Amino acid sequence: MLARRTFLVLGGAALTGPAWQSLDIPVPIPERGTSSQVPPPLLSLIEATVTRAQQLDEEHGSASADFVASQFASVAHVVRTSSYDAQTGRRLCTALAQLAQTSGWMAQEAVQDGRAQRWYHLALRAAHSAGDRGVKASILALMSNHATALGQHREALQLSAAAAEAASHAPAAVQALIAARSALAHAGAGDLMGVERAHDRAMTLRAGPDDERPQWAGYVTPTELDALAGRALVMLARHVPRRRNHLIQQAEPLLRQRALDVSDAHRRSALRHSALLGLAHTAAGDLEQAVHAGRLAVRRLPMVTSIRCQSLLGELRSELAAHAQRSQDVRSLIAEIDTHVPGPSRR
């Protein structure tokens, strides 16, 4: 368990080494014989808790981080002290991996970057024990995106490659997700051709047969893949000035459907992508649409705990500030952002 208050951010081999090691053949889970047997209803409850933890993240961001961490501790206790056969052990370890992954993402959203990396490494170990390469690929892809957010572009590309290898025999939906997330690593590195290849691969896999996918990958929809592609294009536009307008034009329709999603199921993602859509419209000079997207984001903010999303809104505020003198609507949105976003996040 991660009992310390702070953790240093890892880089280089300390970050990527465990990723490549996780691709080795897993050690088989031995059957455990104790007086405490894991009954099927408990296993079902654990797996339902994993699903609910993921839903809490999507609906409310990192607000439930302590609860998810406590569920990880409870499941880890069951793994250590109970009796189960090998199949049950694999299911328990997969549940551990997913809880640790969710905890890692919540820590990342809270800008607790060192803690997020440790959670992701715990998730990798559990997924390795379970022999679940699909979950492992998802964890590695999130680690890659986190490294991109930290400016660790070389590590991000390595982690992205490890994720692709882990997903090489996974269902098409999982491979499409990994390809879409790899576009973010290439975008952060300013690699236009890499982004295009990743996007093309994700689209090809998306267009293929809808094969059997794991339950956790149910959110991998065309809307999700488009949103990831739009994020990558907005990020890339900052690195390739000569293609900036063209890339922003490509990004807008890809971001729009998730940004305009009014359901509770994807509230955090909708907040992130409406802020990104606002940035894209601002870069394209369409202030009316930028203000509309920005207001959508601000309205969602009280229901979502995410410092990174606050920072995105702060970035949107900075971009809009140059147009404040000629637009009352822009001034009004800036005032709304100032009300809801703390000062440091507006820089």
Short mmCIF file of C-alpha atoms in Angstrom, two decimals:
data_model
loop_
_atom_site.label_atom_id
_atom_site.label_comp_id
_atom_site.label_asym_id
_atom_site.label_seq_id
_atom_site.Cartn_x
_atom_site.Cartn_y
_atom_site.Cartn_z
CA MET A 1 0.00 0.00 0.00
CA LEU A 2 1.07 3.56 -0.69
CA ALA A 3 1.27 4.91 2.85
CA ARG A 4 3.71 7.76 2.24
CA ARG A 5 2.46 11.29 1.63
CA THR A 6 4.68 12.10 -1.35
CA PHE A 7 6.66 10.21 -3.97
CA LEU A 8 9.34 11.40 -6.34
CA VAL A 9 8.41 11.28 -10.03
CA LEU A 10 10.18 8.42 -11.81
CA GLY A 11 11.83 8.71 -15.21
CA GLY A 12 14.06 6.72 -17.54
CA ALA A 13 14.60 3.02 -16.81
CA ALA A 14 13.02 3.32 -13.37
CA LEU A 15 9.74 4.07 -15.14
CA THR A 16 10.00 1.94 -18.28
CA GLY A 17 11.93 -1.06 -16.91
CA PRO A 18 8.98 -2.60 -15.03
CA ALA A 19 6.85 -2.10 -18.15
CA TRP A 20 9.08 -4.29 -20.31
CA GLN A 21 9.54 -6.81 -17.49
CA SER A 22 5.77 -7.16 -17.25
CA LEU A 23 5.71 -8.62 -20.76
CA ASP A 24 7.60 -11.71 -19.57
CA ILE A 25 5.70 -14.96 -19.04
CA PRO A 26 3.73 -14.60 -15.78
CA VAL A 27 4.34 -16.87 -12.82
CA PRO A 28 1.34 -19.24 -12.49
CA ILE A 29 -0.86 -18.45 -9.50
CA PRO A 30 -0.72 -21.38 -7.09
CA GLU A 31 -3.88 -22.65 -5.50
CA ARG A 32 -4.08 -21.53 -1.89
CA GLY A 33 -5.49 -23.76 0.83
CA THR A 34 -6.54 -22.05 4.06
CA SER A 35 -9.56 -22.23 6.28
CA SER A 36 -11.05 -19.14 4.62
CA GLN A 37 -12.53 -19.98 1.21
CA VAL A 38 -13.47 -17.26 -1.31
CA PRO A 39 -17.18 -17.85 -1.99
CA PRO A 40 -18.52 -17.06 -5.49
CA PRO A 41 -20.79 -14.23 -4.20
CA LEU A 42 -17.74 -12.46 -2.72
CA LEU A 43 -15.87 -12.73 -6.01
CA SER A 44 -18.89 -11.30 -7.84
CA LEU A 45 -19.10 -8.45 -5.32
CA ILE A 46 -15.40 -7.64 -5.80
CA GLU A 47 -15.78 -7.51 -9.58
CA ALA A 48 -18.91 -5.36 -9.27
CA THR A 49 -16.96 -2.99 -6.99
CA VAL A 50 -14.25 -2.71 -9.66
CA THR A 51 -16.86 -1.68 -12.22
CA ARG A 52 -18.43 0.84 -9.85
CA ALA A 53 -15.04 2.34 -9.02
CA GLN A 54 -14.45 2.92 -12.73
CA GLN A 55 -17.89 4.52 -13.04
CA LEU A 56 -17.17 6.82 -10.08
CA ASP A 57 -14.00 7.96 -11.82
CA GLU A 58 -15.85 8.76 -15.04
CA GLU A 59 -18.69 10.53 -13.23
CA HIS A 60 -16.81 12.45 -10.54
CA GLY A 61 -13.07 12.32 -11.21
CA SER A 62 -10.74 11.76 -8.26
CA ALA A 63 -13.30 12.59 -5.54
CA SER A 64 -13.55 8.90 -4.54
CA ALA A 65 -9.81 8.18 -4.55
CA ASP A 66 -9.69 7.18 -0.86
CA PHE A 67 -12.61 4.79 -1.30
CA VAL A 68 -10.99 3.07 -4.30
CA ALA A 69 -7.68 2.75 -2.46
CA SER A 70 -9.48 1.15 0.49
CA GLN A 71 -11.13 -1.36 -1.85
CA PHE A 72 -7.70 -2.25 -3.24
CA ALA A 73 -6.50 -2.90 0.33
CA SER A 74 -9.51 -5.11 1.03
CA VAL A 75 -9.04 -7.20 -2.11
CA ALA A 76 -5.30 -7.49 -1.44
CA HIS A 77 -6.16 -8.86 2.02
CA VAL A 78 -8.42 -11.48 0.43
CA VAL A 79 -5.63 -12.49 -1.96
CA ARG A 80 -3.15 -12.88 0.90
CA THR A 81 -5.31 -14.68 3.42
CA SER A 82 -8.00 -16.68 1.62
CA SER A 83 -8.24 -20.01 -0.17
CA TYR A 84 -8.92 -20.19 -3.90
CA ASP A 85 -8.19 -22.15 -7.04
CA ALA A 86 -6.01 -20.81 -9.86
CA GLN A 87 -8.93 -19.42 -11.89
CA THR A 88 -10.29 -17.54 -8.88
CA GLY A 89 -6.76 -16.27 -8.16
CA ARG A 90 -6.52 -14.86 -11.68
CA ARG A 91 -9.87 -13.09 -11.31
CA LEU A 92 -8.81 -11.64 -7.96
CA CYS A 93 -5.52 -10.37 -9.41
CA THR A 94 -7.32 -8.85 -12.39
CA ALA A 95 -9.62 -7.03 -9.96
CA LEU A 96 -6.56 -5.80 -8.03
CA ALA A 97 -4.98 -4.57 -11.25
CA GLN A 98 -8.07 -2.63 -12.26
CA LEU A 99 -8.51 -1.05 -8.83
CA ALA A 100 -4.85 0.02 -8.82
CA GLN A 101 -5.20 1.38 -12.37
CA THR A 102 -8.23 3.44 -11.33
CA SER A 103 -6.34 4.69 -8.27
CA GLY A 104 -3.42 5.62 -10.53
CA TRP A 105 -5.66 7.58 -12.87
CA MET A 106 -7.31 9.38 -9.95
CA ALA A 107 -3.89 10.32 -8.55
CA GLN A 108 -2.87 11.53 -12.02
CA GLU A 109 -5.98 13.73 -12.23
CA ALA A 110 -5.09 15.15 -8.82
CA VAL A 111 -1.53 15.92 -10.06
CA GLN A 112 -0.06 13.47 -7.55
CA ASP A 113 2.29 12.24 -10.23
CA GLY A 114 4.73 10.18 -8.19
CA ARG A 115 1.86 8.43 -6.44
CA ALA A 116 0.14 7.78 -9.77
CA GLN A 117 3.27 6.08 -11.12
CA ARG A 118 3.46 3.79 -8.07
CA TRP A 119 -0.18 2.83 -8.45
CA TYR A 120 0.38 2.02 -12.11
CA HIS A 121 3.35 -0.17 -11.21
CA LEU A 122 1.23 -2.00 -8.63
CA ALA A 123 -1.44 -2.46 -11.30
CA LEU A 124 1.15 -3.91 -13.69
CA ARG A 125 2.31 -6.44 -11.10
CA ALA A 126 -1.25 -7.58 -10.43
CA ALA A 127 -2.10 -7.82 -14.14
CA HIS A 128 1.11 -9.79 -14.68
CA SER A 129 0.14 -12.23 -11.95
CA ALA A 130 -3.29 -12.61 -13.54
CA GLY A 131 -1.78 -13.15 -16.99
CA ASP A 132 -4.26 -10.57 -18.33
CA ARG A 133 -2.44 -8.91 -21.22
CA GLY A 134 -5.44 -6.79 -22.20
CA VAL A 135 -5.61 -5.08 -18.81
CA LYS A 136 -1.81 -4.85 -18.85
CA ALA A 137 -1.94 -3.07 -22.22
CA SER A 138 -4.51 -0.59 -20.86
CA ILE A 139 -2.29 0.18 -17.86
CA LEU A 140 0.79 0.66 -20.04
CA ALA A 141 -1.13 2.98 -22.37
CA LEU A 142 -2.24 5.13 -19.41
CA MET A 143 1.35 5.19 -18.14
CA SER A 144 2.41 6.39 -21.60
CA ASN A 145 -0.19 9.17 -21.60
CA HIS A 146 0.88 10.18 -18.09
CA ALA A 147 4.51 10.37 -19.21
CA THR A 148 3.42 12.59 -22.10
CA ALA A 149 1.64 14.92 -19.66
CA LEU A 150 4.90 15.13 -17.67
CA GLY A 151 6.96 15.93 -20.77
CA GLN A 152 8.73 12.53 -20.64
CA HIS A 153 8.33 11.95 -24.35
CA ARG A 154 11.01 9.29 -24.81
CA GLU A 155 9.55 7.23 -21.96
CA ALA A 156 6.02 7.79 -23.32
CA LEU A 157 6.98 6.30 -26.69
CA GLN A 158 8.61 3.29 -25.02
CA LEU A 159 5.56 2.68 -22.84
CA SER A 160 3.32 3.03 -25.88
CA ALA A 161 5.37 0.37 -27.70
CA ALA A 162 5.13 -1.94 -24.69
CA ALA A 163 1.34 -1.42 -24.61
CA ALA A 164 1.06 -2.33 -28.31
CA GLU A 165 3.06 -5.51 -27.71
CA ALA A 166 0.90 -6.47 -24.73
CA ALA A 167 -2.25 -5.93 -26.82
CA SER A 168 -1.01 -7.78 -29.91
CA HIS A 169 -3.43 -10.70 -29.39
CA ALA A 170 -6.22 -8.78 -27.63
CA PRO A 171 -9.69 -8.19 -29.11
CA ALA A 172 -9.88 -5.51 -31.79
CA ALA A 173 -11.56 -3.02 -29.43
CA VAL A 174 -8.63 -3.21 -27.01
CA GLN A 175 -6.08 -2.87 -29.83
CA ALA A 176 -7.98 0.14 -31.19
CA LEU A 177 -7.87 1.81 -27.76
CA ILE A 178 -4.12 1.21 -27.43
CA ALA A 179 -3.52 2.60 -30.94
CA ALA A 180 -5.64 5.68 -30.19
CA ARG A 181 -3.77 6.33 -26.94
CA SER A 182 -0.41 5.90 -28.70
CA ALA A 183 -1.34 8.89 -30.87
CA LEU A 184 -1.04 11.07 -27.75
CA ALA A 185 2.55 9.89 -27.19
CA HIS A 186 3.47 10.70 -30.79
CA ALA A 187 1.69 14.06 -30.58
CA GLY A 188 3.61 15.02 -27.45
CA ALA A 189 6.84 14.22 -29.29
CA GLY A 190 5.76 16.35 -32.27
CA ASP A 191 5.66 13.28 -34.54
CA LEU A 192 3.05 14.06 -37.20
CA MET A 193 3.54 10.81 -39.13
CA GLY A 194 3.34 8.80 -35.90
CA VAL A 195 0.02 10.41 -35.02
CA GLU A 196 -1.33 9.69 -38.50
CA ARG A 197 -0.23 6.04 -38.37
CA ALA A 198 -1.75 5.55 -34.91
CA HIS A 199 -5.01 7.19 -35.97
CA ASP A 200 -5.22 5.11 -39.15
CA ARG A 201 -4.63 1.91 -37.18
CA ALA A 202 -7.30 2.79 -34.63
CA MET A 203 -9.79 3.55 -37.40
CA THR A 204 -8.98 0.31 -39.23
CA LEU A 205 -9.47 -1.74 -36.08
CA ARG A 206 -12.66 0.14 -35.29
CA ALA A 207 -14.08 -0.69 -38.69
CA GLY A 208 -13.34 -4.41 -38.25
CA PRO A 209 -15.66 -7.07 -36.81
CA ASP A 210 -17.01 -6.40 -33.34
CA ASP A 211 -15.31 -9.34 -31.66
CA GLU A 212 -15.77 -10.37 -28.06
CA ARG A 213 -14.36 -7.67 -25.81
CA PRO A 214 -13.71 -7.70 -22.05
CA GLN A 215 -16.30 -5.99 -19.89
CA TRP A 216 -13.93 -3.18 -18.89
CA ALA A 217 -13.51 -2.22 -22.57
CA GLY A 218 -17.19 -1.44 -23.00
CA TYR A 219 -16.37 2.28 -23.08
CA VAL A 220 -14.23 1.83 -26.20
CA THR A 221 -16.72 3.30 -28.66
CA PRO A 222 -16.26 5.34 -31.84
CA THR A 223 -16.91 8.45 -29.72
CA GLU A 224 -14.08 7.54 -27.32
CA LEU A 225 -11.63 6.81 -30.14
CA ASP A 226 -12.54 10.04 -31.95
CA ALA A 227 -12.07 12.03 -28.73
CA LEU A 228 -8.57 10.59 -28.25
CA ALA A 229 -7.72 11.42 -31.84
CA GLY A 230 -8.97 14.98 -31.38
CA ARG A 231 -6.87 15.40 -28.25
CA ALA A 232 -3.80 14.21 -30.13
CA LEU A 233 -4.40 16.69 -32.96
CA VAL A 234 -4.84 19.64 -30.57
CA MET A 235 -1.61 18.65 -28.83
CA LEU A 236 0.23 18.18 -32.13
CA ALA A 237 -0.91 21.58 -33.43
CA ARG A 238 1.33 23.21 -30.82
CA HIS A 239 4.38 21.40 -32.20
CA VAL A 240 3.74 21.79 -35.94
CA PRO A 241 2.93 25.51 -36.51
CA ARG A 242 2.83 25.21 -40.28
CA ARG A 243 -0.02 22.68 -40.02
CA ARG A 244 -1.72 24.29 -37.05
CA ASN A 245 -4.91 25.49 -38.72
CA HIS A 246 -5.37 22.27 -40.66
CA LEU A 247 -4.87 20.12 -37.55
CA ILE A 248 -7.30 22.22 -35.51
CA GLN A 249 -9.92 21.91 -38.25
CA GLN A 250 -9.48 18.13 -38.15
CA ALA A 251 -9.72 18.06 -34.36
CA GLU A 252 -13.00 19.95 -33.97
CA PRO A 253 -15.46 17.32 -35.29
CA LEU A 254 -13.57 14.53 -33.50
CA LEU A 255 -13.89 16.28 -30.12
CA ARG A 256 -17.45 17.49 -30.56
CA GLN A 257 -19.54 14.40 -29.76
CA ARG A 258 -17.84 13.64 -26.45
CA ALA A 259 -17.63 17.34 -25.56
CA LEU A 260 -21.39 17.75 -26.05
CA ASP A 261 -22.28 14.56 -24.16
CA VAL A 262 -24.83 15.58 -21.49
CA SER A 263 -25.04 12.19 -19.76
CA ASP A 264 -23.57 11.51 -16.33
CA ALA A 265 -21.71 8.40 -17.50
CA HIS A 266 -18.82 10.32 -19.10
CA ARG A 267 -18.97 13.57 -17.16
CA ARG A 268 -15.21 13.90 -16.52
CA SER A 269 -14.32 13.04 -20.10
CA ALA A 270 -16.96 15.45 -21.39
CA LEU A 271 -15.46 18.20 -19.21
CA ARG A 272 -11.97 17.54 -20.55
CA HIS A 273 -13.04 17.45 -24.17
CA SER A 274 -15.35 20.46 -24.01
CA ALA A 275 -12.37 22.46 -22.67
CA LEU A 276 -10.23 21.08 -25.49
CA LEU A 277 -12.98 21.91 -28.00
CA GLY A 278 -12.98 25.45 -26.64
CA LEU A 279 -9.23 25.65 -27.20
CA ALA A 280 -9.65 24.34 -30.75
CA HIS A 281 -12.37 26.89 -31.57
CA THR A 282 -10.28 29.68 -30.05
CA ALA A 283 -7.30 28.71 -32.20
CA ALA A 284 -9.57 28.68 -35.25
CA GLY A 285 -10.87 32.16 -34.40
CA ASP A 286 -14.47 31.03 -33.77
CA LEU A 287 -15.07 32.82 -30.48
CA GLU A 288 -18.80 32.11 -30.36
CA GLN A 289 -18.24 28.36 -30.44
CA ALA A 290 -15.27 28.66 -28.08
CA VAL A 291 -17.43 30.40 -25.49
CA HIS A 292 -20.19 27.80 -25.90
CA ALA A 293 -17.77 24.91 -25.35
CA GLY A 294 -16.09 26.70 -22.45
CA ARG A 295 -19.41 27.28 -20.69
CA LEU A 296 -20.25 23.60 -21.02
CA ALA A 297 -16.96 22.76 -19.34
CA VAL A 298 -17.45 25.27 -16.52
CA ARG A 299 -20.94 23.94 -15.75
CA ARG A 300 -19.55 20.42 -15.31
CA LEU A 301 -16.66 21.49 -13.11
CA PRO A 302 -18.51 21.58 -9.73
CA MET A 303 -19.44 17.90 -10.18
CA VAL A 304 -15.96 16.69 -11.17
CA THR A 305 -12.78 16.67 -9.08
CA SER A 306 -9.82 17.04 -11.44
CA ILE A 307 -6.95 19.48 -11.11
CA ARG A 308 -5.83 18.62 -14.65
CA CYS A 309 -9.22 19.61 -16.04
CA GLN A 310 -9.04 22.84 -14.06
CA SER A 311 -5.67 23.49 -15.67
CA LEU A 312 -7.19 22.97 -19.12
CA LEU A 313 -9.82 25.58 -18.33
CA GLY A 314 -7.06 27.86 -17.10
CA GLU A 315 -5.33 27.38 -20.44
CA LEU A 316 -8.57 28.20 -22.26
CA ARG A 317 -8.89 31.35 -20.16
CA SER A 318 -5.37 32.44 -21.14
CA GLU A 319 -6.07 31.89 -24.83
CA LEU A 320 -9.36 33.78 -24.67
CA ALA A 321 -7.87 36.71 -22.74
CA ALA A 322 -6.35 38.11 -25.94
CA HIS A 323 -9.89 38.54 -27.33
CA ALA A 324 -11.56 39.90 -24.20
CA GLN A 325 -11.56 43.54 -25.29
CA ARG A 326 -13.74 42.88 -28.32
CA SER A 327 -16.23 40.36 -26.92
CA GLN A 328 -18.57 40.67 -23.95
CA ASP A 329 -19.26 36.92 -24.13
CA VAL A 330 -15.56 36.18 -23.81
CA ARG A 331 -15.29 38.50 -20.79
CA SER A 332 -18.29 36.78 -19.22
CA LEU A 333 -16.75 33.31 -19.70
CA ILE A 334 -13.44 34.47 -18.24
CA ALA A 335 -15.33 35.71 -15.17
CA GLU A 336 -17.05 32.31 -14.85
CA ILE A 337 -13.72 30.49 -15.07
CA ASP A 338 -12.23 32.82 -12.46
CA THR A 339 -15.11 31.94 -10.12
CA HIS A 340 -14.66 28.18 -10.41
CA VAL A 341 -10.94 27.64 -11.10
CA PRO A 342 -8.33 28.38 -8.41
CA GLY A 343 -5.74 31.04 -9.22
CA PRO A 344 -2.70 28.72 -9.74
CA SER A 345 -4.65 26.63 -12.29
CA ARG A 346 -5.41 29.76 -14.33
CA ARG A 347 -1.77 30.46 -15.08
#
